[in-house]
GROMACS .gro file of C-alpha atoms in nm:
model
  333
    1UNK     CA    1   5.057  -3.956 -15.275
    2UNK     CA    2   5.190  -3.882 -14.971
    3UNK     CA    3   5.152  -4.130 -14.712
    4UNK     CA    4   4.948  -4.172 -14.427
    5UNK     CA    5   5.238  -4.070 -14.232
    6UNK     CA    6   5.492  -3.823 -14.451
    7UNK     CA    7   5.819  -3.654 -14.297
    8UNK     CA    8   6.064  -3.471 -14.500
    9UNK     CA    9   6.401  -3.339 -14.377
   10UNK     CA   10   6.369  -3.365 -14.004
   11UNK     CA   11   6.606  -3.210 -13.777
   12UNK     CA   12   6.605  -3.179 -13.382
   13UNK     CA   13   6.947  -3.119 -13.201
   14UNK     CA   14   7.017  -3.134 -12.831
   15UNK     CA   15   7.263  -2.938 -12.699
   16UNK     CA   16   7.560  -3.101 -12.907
   17UNK     CA   17   7.377  -3.416 -12.953
   18UNK     CA   18   7.199  -3.429 -13.346
   19UNK     CA   19   6.911  -3.653 -13.261
   20UNK     CA   20   6.761  -3.649 -13.636
   21UNK     CA   21   6.955  -3.526 -13.916
   22UNK     CA   22   6.737  -3.495 -14.180
   23UNK     CA   23   6.515  -3.775 -14.183
   24UNK     CA   24   6.276  -3.846 -14.431
   25UNK     CA   25   5.993  -4.087 -14.358
   26UNK     CA   26   5.636  -4.212 -14.561
   27UNK     CA   27   5.435  -4.493 -14.444
   28UNK     CA   28   5.119  -4.559 -14.678
   29UNK     CA   29   4.809  -4.601 -14.523
   30UNK     CA   30   4.724  -4.942 -14.392
   31UNK     CA   31   5.099  -5.067 -14.362
   32UNK     CA   32   5.330  -5.134 -14.095
   33UNK     CA   33   5.664  -4.896 -14.111
   34UNK     CA   34   5.937  -5.070 -13.843
   35UNK     CA   35   6.200  -4.784 -13.758
   36UNK     CA   36   6.535  -4.986 -13.694
   37UNK     CA   37   6.783  -4.887 -13.482
   38UNK     CA   38   6.987  -4.909 -13.195
   39UNK     CA   39   6.942  -4.665 -12.852
   40UNK     CA   40   7.039  -4.325 -12.924
   41UNK     CA   41   6.958  -4.325 -13.300
   42UNK     CA   42   6.685  -4.108 -13.285
   43UNK     CA   43   6.387  -4.342 -13.337
   44UNK     CA   44   6.178  -4.213 -13.023
   45UNK     CA   45   6.259  -3.827 -13.160
   46UNK     CA   46   6.136  -3.883 -13.443
   47UNK     CA   47   5.825  -4.063 -13.283
   48UNK     CA   48   5.759  -3.756 -13.017
   49UNK     CA   49   5.859  -3.518 -13.336
   50UNK     CA   50   5.559  -3.672 -13.550
   51UNK     CA   51   5.310  -3.707 -13.236
   52UNK     CA   52   5.369  -3.335 -13.157
   53UNK     CA   53   5.504  -3.377 -12.829
   54UNK     CA   54   5.858  -3.243 -12.975
   55UNK     CA   55   5.887  -2.984 -13.252
   56UNK     CA   56   6.198  -3.006 -13.507
   57UNK     CA   57   6.412  -2.714 -13.575
   58UNK     CA   58   6.369  -2.799 -13.927
   59UNK     CA   59   6.135  -3.000 -14.189
   60UNK     CA   60   5.792  -3.090 -14.226
   61UNK     CA   61   5.612  -3.378 -14.131
   62UNK     CA   62   5.204  -3.463 -14.201
   63UNK     CA   63   5.006  -3.720 -14.003
   64UNK     CA   64   4.680  -3.853 -14.158
   65UNK     CA   65   4.700  -3.542 -14.376
   66UNK     CA   66   4.710  -3.309 -14.134
   67UNK     CA   67   5.076  -3.090 -14.069
   68UNK     CA   68   5.182  -3.144 -13.712
   69UNK     CA   69   5.329  -2.809 -13.637
   70UNK     CA   70   5.035  -2.623 -13.766
   71UNK     CA   71   4.735  -2.815 -13.654
   72UNK     CA   72   4.891  -3.013 -13.333
   73UNK     CA   73   4.550  -3.042 -13.163
   74UNK     CA   74   4.368  -3.211 -13.457
   75UNK     CA   75   4.652  -3.456 -13.538
   76UNK     CA   76   4.624  -3.531 -13.157
   77UNK     CA   77   4.251  -3.649 -13.258
   78UNK     CA   78   4.395  -3.879 -13.526
   79UNK     CA   79   4.652  -4.048 -13.358
   80UNK     CA   80   4.705  -4.317 -13.084
   81UNK     CA   81   5.050  -4.379 -12.926
   82UNK     CA   82   5.188  -4.632 -12.717
   83UNK     CA   83   5.528  -4.517 -12.586
   84UNK     CA   84   5.834  -4.735 -12.419
   85UNK     CA   85   5.697  -4.746 -12.120
   86UNK     CA   86   5.315  -4.863 -12.037
   87UNK     CA   87   5.143  -4.514 -11.906
   88UNK     CA   88   4.889  -4.690 -11.654
   89UNK     CA   89   4.768  -4.559 -11.345
   90UNK     CA   90   4.868  -4.859 -11.086
   91UNK     CA   91   4.606  -4.763 -10.824
   92UNK     CA   92   4.312  -4.799 -11.058
   93UNK     CA   93   4.183  -5.094 -11.216
   94UNK     CA   94   4.215  -5.211 -11.569
   95UNK     CA   95   3.834  -5.099 -11.607
   96UNK     CA   96   3.884  -4.760 -11.434
   97UNK     CA   97   4.201  -4.698 -11.692
   98UNK     CA   98   4.036  -4.745 -11.968
   99UNK     CA   99   3.705  -4.531 -11.856
  100UNK     CA  100   3.944  -4.235 -11.748
  101UNK     CA  101   4.103  -4.234 -12.081
  102UNK     CA  102   3.755  -4.224 -12.275
  103UNK     CA  103   3.655  -3.956 -12.050
  104UNK     CA  104   3.919  -3.752 -12.120
  105UNK     CA  105   3.849  -3.802 -12.498
  106UNK     CA  106   3.491  -3.641 -12.416
  107UNK     CA  107   3.311  -3.972 -12.437
  108UNK     CA  108   2.959  -4.010 -12.216
  109UNK     CA  109   2.984  -4.222 -11.907
  110UNK     CA  110   2.768  -4.476 -12.065
  111UNK     CA  111   2.995  -4.506 -12.377
  112UNK     CA  112   3.307  -4.510 -12.195
  113UNK     CA  113   3.202  -4.807 -12.025
  114UNK     CA  114   3.101  -4.985 -12.351
  115UNK     CA  115   3.431  -4.905 -12.483
  116UNK     CA  116   3.634  -4.990 -12.175
  117UNK     CA  117   3.451  -5.337 -12.187
  118UNK     CA  118   3.480  -5.402 -12.563
  119UNK     CA  119   3.875  -5.321 -12.515
  120UNK     CA  120   3.895  -5.528 -12.237
  121UNK     CA  121   3.765  -5.882 -12.427
  122UNK     CA  122   3.984  -5.770 -12.706
  123UNK     CA  123   4.317  -5.703 -12.526
  124UNK     CA  124   4.248  -6.094 -12.305
  125UNK     CA  125   4.186  -5.854 -11.952
  126UNK     CA  126   3.871  -5.897 -11.875
  127UNK     CA  127   3.931  -6.178 -11.609
  128UNK     CA  128   4.162  -5.907 -11.466
  129UNK     CA  129   3.936  -5.612 -11.545
  130UNK     CA  130   3.835  -5.527 -11.193
  131UNK     CA  131   4.193  -5.591 -11.031
  132UNK     CA  132   4.421  -5.307 -10.978
  133UNK     CA  133   4.735  -5.230 -11.223
  134UNK     CA  134   4.942  -5.276 -10.977
  135UNK     CA  135   4.891  -5.632 -10.974
  136UNK     CA  136   4.951  -5.700 -11.332
  137UNK     CA  137   5.216  -5.830 -11.540
  138UNK     CA  138   5.439  -5.653 -11.747
  139UNK     CA  139   5.250  -5.852 -12.019
  140UNK     CA  140   4.938  -5.712 -11.895
  141UNK     CA  141   5.008  -5.352 -11.836
  142UNK     CA  142   5.156  -5.338 -12.204
  143UNK     CA  143   4.838  -5.447 -12.306
  144UNK     CA  144   4.623  -5.234 -12.112
  145UNK     CA  145   4.861  -4.919 -12.231
  146UNK     CA  146   4.802  -5.039 -12.637
  147UNK     CA  147   4.428  -5.017 -12.536
  148UNK     CA  148   4.445  -4.726 -12.391
  149UNK     CA  149   4.547  -4.590 -12.674
  150UNK     CA  150   4.331  -4.728 -12.932
  151UNK     CA  151   3.983  -4.561 -12.677
  152UNK     CA  152   3.907  -4.366 -13.013
  153UNK     CA  153   3.990  -4.607 -13.283
  154UNK     CA  154   4.272  -4.410 -13.394
  155UNK     CA  155   4.343  -4.448 -13.818
  156UNK     CA  156   4.711  -4.407 -13.755
  157UNK     CA  157   4.904  -4.531 -13.446
  158UNK     CA  158   5.262  -4.528 -13.316
  159UNK     CA  159   5.428  -4.789 -13.123
  160UNK     CA  160   5.789  -4.664 -12.952
  161UNK     CA  161   5.928  -5.012 -12.883
  162UNK     CA  162   5.648  -5.197 -12.765
  163UNK     CA  163   5.779  -5.505 -12.662
  164UNK     CA  164   6.051  -5.404 -12.468
  165UNK     CA  165   6.126  -5.589 -12.139
  166UNK     CA  166   5.866  -5.868 -12.224
  167UNK     CA  167   5.928  -6.258 -12.225
  168UNK     CA  168   5.884  -6.420 -12.525
  169UNK     CA  169   5.518  -6.508 -12.458
  170UNK     CA  170   5.378  -6.191 -12.359
  171UNK     CA  171   5.627  -6.031 -12.713
  172UNK     CA  172   5.421  -6.316 -12.932
  173UNK     CA  173   5.122  -6.168 -12.772
  174UNK     CA  174   5.149  -5.820 -12.853
  175UNK     CA  175   5.273  -5.894 -13.209
  176UNK     CA  176   4.943  -6.075 -13.266
  177UNK     CA  177   4.736  -5.774 -13.152
  178UNK     CA  178   4.973  -5.529 -13.404
  179UNK     CA  179   4.880  -5.779 -13.643
  180UNK     CA  180   4.472  -5.769 -13.574
  181UNK     CA  181   4.513  -5.359 -13.577
  182UNK     CA  182   4.683  -5.375 -13.949
  183UNK     CA  183   4.490  -5.606 -14.071
  184UNK     CA  184   4.146  -5.391 -13.962
  185UNK     CA  185   4.331  -5.074 -14.174
  186UNK     CA  186   4.528  -4.920 -13.864
  187UNK     CA  187   4.865  -4.755 -13.994
  188UNK     CA  188   5.118  -4.806 -13.791
  189UNK     CA  189   5.479  -4.647 -13.732
  190UNK     CA  190   5.625  -4.905 -13.499
  191UNK     CA  191   6.021  -4.839 -13.373
  192UNK     CA  192   6.215  -5.151 -13.228
  193UNK     CA  193   6.553  -5.255 -13.167
  194UNK     CA  194   6.467  -5.598 -13.233
  195UNK     CA  195   6.564  -5.728 -13.547
  196UNK     CA  196   6.276  -6.024 -13.571
  197UNK     CA  197   5.998  -5.799 -13.454
  198UNK     CA  198   6.094  -5.567 -13.758
  199UNK     CA  199   6.125  -5.887 -14.011
  200UNK     CA  200   5.795  -6.051 -13.855
  201UNK     CA  201   5.569  -5.733 -13.854
  202UNK     CA  202   5.691  -5.453 -14.075
  203UNK     CA  203   5.596  -5.407 -14.461
  204UNK     CA  204   5.869  -5.181 -14.499
  205UNK     CA  205   6.156  -5.094 -14.276
  206UNK     CA  206   6.384  -4.789 -14.281
  207UNK     CA  207   6.719  -4.829 -14.098
  208UNK     CA  208   6.791  -4.527 -13.884
  209UNK     CA  209   7.181  -4.520 -13.747
  210UNK     CA  210   7.322  -4.140 -13.551
  211UNK     CA  211   7.011  -3.932 -13.617
  212UNK     CA  212   7.043  -4.051 -14.013
  213UNK     CA  213   6.819  -4.295 -14.231
  214UNK     CA  214   7.080  -4.508 -14.416
  215UNK     CA  215   6.873  -4.739 -14.554
  216UNK     CA  216   6.489  -4.860 -14.640
  217UNK     CA  217   6.319  -5.104 -14.827
  218UNK     CA  218   6.131  -5.466 -14.748
  219UNK     CA  219   6.262  -5.700 -14.535
  220UNK     CA  220   6.371  -5.913 -14.852
  221UNK     CA  221   6.518  -5.618 -15.025
  222UNK     CA  222   6.740  -5.502 -14.734
  223UNK     CA  223   6.852  -5.910 -14.735
  224UNK     CA  224   6.956  -5.907 -15.071
  225UNK     CA  225   7.189  -5.623 -15.037
  226UNK     CA  226   7.423  -5.847 -14.761
  227UNK     CA  227   7.466  -6.079 -15.085
  228UNK     CA  228   7.195  -6.325 -15.084
  229UNK     CA  229   7.227  -6.703 -14.977
  230UNK     CA  230   7.556  -6.883 -14.776
  231UNK     CA  231   7.667  -7.162 -14.668
  232UNK     CA  232   7.765  -7.305 -14.347
  233UNK     CA  233   7.978  -7.556 -14.266
  234UNK     CA  234   8.092  -7.717 -13.921
  235UNK     CA  235   8.395  -7.984 -13.944
  236UNK     CA  236   8.447  -8.249 -13.716
  237UNK     CA  237   8.822  -8.185 -13.685
  238UNK     CA  238   9.019  -7.875 -13.660
  239UNK     CA  239   9.284  -8.051 -13.931
  240UNK     CA  240   9.000  -8.036 -14.208
  241UNK     CA  241   8.915  -7.652 -14.189
  242UNK     CA  242   9.207  -7.641 -14.489
  243UNK     CA  243   9.056  -7.909 -14.718
  244UNK     CA  244   8.668  -7.799 -14.683
  245UNK     CA  245   8.791  -7.418 -14.717
  246UNK     CA  246   8.916  -7.533 -15.060
  247UNK     CA  247   8.594  -7.723 -15.135
  248UNK     CA  248   8.405  -7.392 -15.075
  249UNK     CA  249   8.638  -7.146 -15.281
  250UNK     CA  250   8.536  -7.302 -15.563
  251UNK     CA  251   8.199  -7.287 -15.549
  252UNK     CA  252   8.136  -6.956 -15.361
  253UNK     CA  253   8.092  -6.641 -15.496
  254UNK     CA  254   8.318  -6.479 -15.234
  255UNK     CA  255   8.585  -6.493 -14.937
  256UNK     CA  256   8.557  -6.842 -14.713
  257UNK     CA  257   8.551  -6.659 -14.368
  258UNK     CA  258   8.686  -6.931 -14.095
  259UNK     CA  259   8.617  -6.928 -13.697
  260UNK     CA  260   8.896  -7.155 -13.591
  261UNK     CA  261   8.780  -7.230 -13.235
  262UNK     CA  262   8.407  -7.352 -13.381
  263UNK     CA  263   8.576  -7.506 -13.654
  264UNK     CA  264   8.299  -7.325 -13.858
  265UNK     CA  265   8.331  -7.232 -14.289
  266UNK     CA  266   8.091  -6.971 -14.416
  267UNK     CA  267   8.128  -6.834 -14.781
  268UNK     CA  268   7.805  -6.631 -14.995
  269UNK     CA  269   7.674  -6.878 -15.290
  270UNK     CA  270   7.421  -6.850 -15.526
  271UNK     CA  271   7.225  -7.204 -15.640
  272UNK     CA  272   7.033  -7.296 -15.335
  273UNK     CA  273   6.930  -7.643 -15.253
  274UNK     CA  274   7.113  -7.795 -15.589
  275UNK     CA  275   7.444  -7.618 -15.464
  276UNK     CA  276   7.449  -7.773 -15.123
  277UNK     CA  277   7.403  -8.114 -15.236
  278UNK     CA  278   7.696  -8.066 -15.442
  279UNK     CA  279   7.904  -7.914 -15.126
  280UNK     CA  280   7.814  -8.221 -14.970
  281UNK     CA  281   7.936  -8.430 -15.228
  282UNK     CA  282   8.251  -8.211 -15.323
  283UNK     CA  283   8.337  -8.261 -14.888
  284UNK     CA  284   8.271  -8.644 -14.903
  285UNK     CA  285   8.519  -8.674 -15.212
  286UNK     CA  286   8.788  -8.463 -15.016
  287UNK     CA  287   8.705  -8.719 -14.722
  288UNK     CA  288   8.591  -8.389 -14.468
  289UNK     CA  289   8.389  -8.529 -14.226
  290UNK     CA  290   8.153  -8.274 -14.128
  291UNK     CA  291   7.922  -8.167 -13.768
  292UNK     CA  292   7.687  -7.987 -13.974
  293UNK     CA  293   7.633  -7.806 -14.247
  294UNK     CA  294   7.339  -7.554 -14.385
  295UNK     CA  295   7.176  -7.320 -14.640
  296UNK     CA  296   7.107  -6.963 -14.455
  297UNK     CA  297   6.959  -6.634 -14.584
  298UNK     CA  298   7.069  -6.352 -14.432
  299UNK     CA  299   6.888  -6.190 -14.155
  300UNK     CA  300   6.841  -5.853 -14.027
  301UNK     CA  301   7.142  -5.841 -13.819
  302UNK     CA  302   7.344  -5.929 -14.084
  303UNK     CA  303   7.230  -5.608 -14.296
  304UNK     CA  304   7.247  -5.388 -13.974
  305UNK     CA  305   7.605  -5.489 -13.950
  306UNK     CA  306   7.655  -5.468 -14.285
  307UNK     CA  307   7.531  -5.089 -14.279
  308UNK     CA  308   7.658  -4.987 -14.005
  309UNK     CA  309   7.943  -5.204 -13.891
  310UNK     CA  310   7.812  -5.300 -13.539
  311UNK     CA  311   7.539  -5.488 -13.437
  312UNK     CA  312   7.151  -5.357 -13.342
  313UNK     CA  313   7.199  -5.373 -12.993
  314UNK     CA  314   7.295  -5.059 -12.764
  315UNK     CA  315   7.653  -4.957 -12.696
  316UNK     CA  316   7.755  -4.731 -12.438
  317UNK     CA  317   7.786  -4.455 -12.664
  318UNK     CA  318   7.423  -4.491 -12.762
  319UNK     CA  319   7.307  -4.504 -12.411
  320UNK     CA  320   7.538  -4.193 -12.320
  321UNK     CA  321   7.406  -4.017 -12.662
  322UNK     CA  322   7.024  -4.103 -12.587
  323UNK     CA  323   7.071  -4.003 -12.259
  324UNK     CA  324   7.218  -3.651 -12.320
  325UNK     CA  325   6.889  -3.626 -12.541
  326UNK     CA  326   6.629  -3.737 -12.314
  327UNK     CA  327   6.825  -3.493 -12.049
  328UNK     CA  328   6.826  -3.180 -12.304
  329UNK     CA  329   6.460  -3.273 -12.381
  330UNK     CA  330   6.349  -3.258 -12.031
  331UNK     CA  331   6.533  -2.892 -11.961
  332UNK     CA  332   6.349  -2.761 -12.298
  333UNK     CA  333   6.034  -2.888 -12.145
   0.00000   0.00000   0.00000
């Protein structure tokens, strides 16, 4: 059965920029899909299509069982959207912002006031409720924006790079809010270029690059594609690198990578902690002095590099592509 969010073959172009190139998406009810990729990969374009803000050139999509193209108004009643930038009126108070959104959803004045109070408490903004939002910190604005997206308790939420620009503390607080939402049954599509964020929040991850889905699966499934665990060794002196390489080559399951200036050697392995103890013993037998040694699982950063050949941070080309797509989209409006 299709998920709470389901799309097949989405294509969208902006001039010469192919922002989406046959994207398929499926998010089961009550789960989080992390749409992972650098700037310009097509993440925001996908969100705009799924939230009815943009029509695809081809492909189909349903949200909460409703066709995005045929019944866009019904889709809008069933979703919440938190974009890349907090959409709050900085000359209104936090309370007034939420009451305004509630009234736009045709709530009565009494219900709008009650709902605003509930959300201000839930998002730890009650103490600042009657201050103008231009006095709010970035993290507070982010929380208020998310609260506004939840005024009608939508079953499906879209969050487009929600923690961009936040400091670590505010990012952690927003993660906790997201986890509470999902625990309550909300389905969430989360776009991010922060690999740690996808690893922490998403049940499944869809890696997108240059408008195409290049991999999907759980965090553990994607990490397994990079070759499992690795032993990392930092030797004390540069003249010990050759002997350490021989030891690692004997136990490893692939090529030993060496970074000369840091004296670090890395090799893929199987065998876990027991193997690590064997490596330490063999290095000692070869009289190799080590400064550091560890068994490391691959990260999503490793996954992204292995899949795309580059890190998840934005490149100049990515940013130019994203800008071109954005300019073309604004012209189309």
